[in-house]
Short mmCIF file of C-alpha atoms in Angstrom, two decimals:
data_model
loop_
_atom_site.label_atom_id
_atom_site.label_comp_id
_atom_site.label_asym_id
_atom_site.label_seq_id
_atom_site.Cartn_x
_atom_site.Cartn_y
_atom_site.Cartn_z
CA UNK A 1 158.50 122.54 -65.97
CA UNK A 2 157.68 120.01 -68.75
CA UNK A 3 158.66 119.51 -72.38
CA UNK A 4 155.64 120.60 -74.58
CA UNK A 5 154.06 117.64 -76.29
CA UNK A 6 155.50 115.14 -73.85
CA UNK A 7 153.69 115.71 -70.59
CA UNK A 8 155.25 112.73 -68.86
CA UNK A 9 158.86 113.74 -69.65
CA UNK A 10 160.41 116.34 -67.31
CA UNK A 11 162.51 119.07 -68.83
CA UNK A 12 166.23 118.22 -68.45
CA UNK A 13 167.90 120.16 -65.63
CA UNK A 14 170.38 121.67 -68.10
CA UNK A 15 167.51 123.27 -70.03
CA UNK A 16 165.98 124.46 -66.84
CA UNK A 17 169.19 126.28 -66.01
CA UNK A 18 169.31 127.93 -69.47
CA UNK A 19 165.70 129.05 -69.12
CA UNK A 20 166.37 130.45 -65.72
CA UNK A 21 169.37 132.32 -67.00
CA UNK A 22 167.34 133.86 -69.84
CA UNK A 23 164.48 134.75 -67.52
CA UNK A 24 166.95 136.48 -65.11
CA UNK A 25 168.72 138.34 -67.92
CA UNK A 26 165.48 139.59 -69.50
CA UNK A 27 163.39 140.03 -66.39
CA UNK A 28 160.60 138.12 -68.11
CA UNK A 29 159.09 134.70 -67.51
CA UNK A 30 159.39 132.18 -70.34
CA UNK A 31 156.12 131.68 -72.15
CA UNK A 32 157.03 128.57 -73.99
CA UNK A 33 160.17 126.44 -74.18
CA UNK A 34 160.80 124.15 -77.09
CA UNK A 35 158.64 123.09 -80.00
CA UNK A 36 156.04 122.91 -81.23
CA UNK A 37 155.73 126.64 -80.69
CA UNK A 38 152.87 128.00 -82.80
CA UNK A 39 154.09 131.58 -82.47
CA UNK A 40 157.56 130.66 -83.80
CA UNK A 41 156.19 128.53 -86.57
CA UNK A 42 153.65 131.17 -87.69
CA UNK A 43 156.26 133.94 -87.50
CA UNK A 44 158.63 131.89 -89.72
CA UNK A 45 155.83 131.24 -92.26
CA UNK A 46 155.01 134.92 -92.39
CA UNK A 47 158.68 135.95 -92.65
CA UNK A 48 159.13 133.95 -95.82
CA UNK A 49 155.79 135.17 -97.16
CA UNK A 50 154.04 131.80 -97.46
CA UNK A 51 150.39 130.98 -96.87
CA UNK A 52 149.49 128.04 -94.62
CA UNK A 53 148.67 125.79 -97.69
CA UNK A 54 152.14 126.51 -99.11
CA UNK A 55 154.00 125.11 -96.04
CA UNK A 56 155.20 121.53 -95.60
CA UNK A 57 156.85 120.58 -92.37
CA UNK A 58 159.40 117.80 -92.70
CA UNK A 59 160.32 116.23 -89.42
CA UNK A 60 161.33 113.06 -87.65
CA UNK A 61 159.37 113.34 -84.42
CA UNK A 62 155.61 113.02 -84.06
CA UNK A 63 155.42 114.85 -80.71
CA UNK A 64 157.06 118.03 -81.97
CA UNK A 65 157.49 118.31 -85.73
CA UNK A 66 154.28 116.66 -86.89
CA UNK A 67 152.15 117.92 -83.99
CA UNK A 68 153.28 121.47 -84.65
CA UNK A 69 152.40 121.21 -88.33
CA UNK A 70 149.02 119.66 -87.51
CA UNK A 71 148.24 122.38 -84.93
CA UNK A 72 148.82 125.11 -87.51
CA UNK A 73 147.20 123.34 -90.50
CA UNK A 74 150.54 122.74 -92.34
CA UNK A 75 151.05 119.66 -94.47
CA UNK A 76 153.57 117.34 -92.90
CA UNK A 77 156.00 114.59 -93.85
CA UNK A 78 157.36 112.27 -91.18
CA UNK A 79 160.84 110.93 -91.87
CA UNK A 80 161.54 107.63 -90.09
CA UNK A 81 165.10 108.59 -89.07
CA UNK A 82 164.22 109.85 -85.60
CA UNK A 83 162.32 108.56 -82.60
CA UNK A 84 159.02 107.92 -84.39
CA UNK A 85 158.26 104.65 -86.05
CA UNK A 86 155.47 103.33 -88.25
CA UNK A 87 154.24 101.28 -85.26
CA UNK A 88 154.13 104.39 -83.02
CA UNK A 89 151.77 106.25 -85.37
CA UNK A 90 148.82 104.45 -83.78
CA UNK A 91 149.62 106.17 -80.47
CA UNK A 92 148.78 109.67 -81.78
CA UNK A 93 145.37 111.26 -82.59
CA UNK A 94 146.93 113.08 -85.58
CA UNK A 95 148.70 111.76 -88.70
CA UNK A 96 151.39 113.17 -91.05
CA UNK A 97 150.32 113.58 -94.65
CA UNK A 98 153.12 111.38 -95.85
CA UNK A 99 155.71 109.04 -94.29
CA UNK A 100 159.10 108.32 -95.79
CA UNK A 101 162.11 106.38 -94.66
CA UNK A 102 164.63 109.07 -95.53
CA UNK A 103 164.70 112.62 -96.93
CA UNK A 104 166.52 111.07 -99.91
CA UNK A 105 163.16 109.70 -100.96
CA UNK A 106 161.78 113.22 -101.15
CA UNK A 107 164.66 114.22 -103.42
CA UNK A 108 164.10 111.18 -105.62
CA UNK A 109 160.42 112.11 -105.93
CA UNK A 110 161.11 115.74 -106.94
CA UNK A 111 163.77 114.96 -109.59
CA UNK A 112 162.39 114.24 -113.07
CA UNK A 113 163.48 110.96 -114.63
#
């Protein structure tokens, strides 16, 4: 089992145990563990009655948050408070629409002077 979006990183054994427990309890095999999960993200968008062009994914990890947004056509904002850095952006074939150092910058942008 591997973490989606990070093919070289094995799923931690603790997560494997939880997945096995859920599979045993439900009698069903896990389809997808972790994010980005397009089914989960699409269902959330539909639940709050938004169209794709109305959604902005704000996240701090390229492999999960920004990749998930890109895969579904959502706009995305990368916050540099997680594992992704400006330097690491060149390692990905996709890009966020915007990069900020902190979510505080987004609040400052949205508050009229």
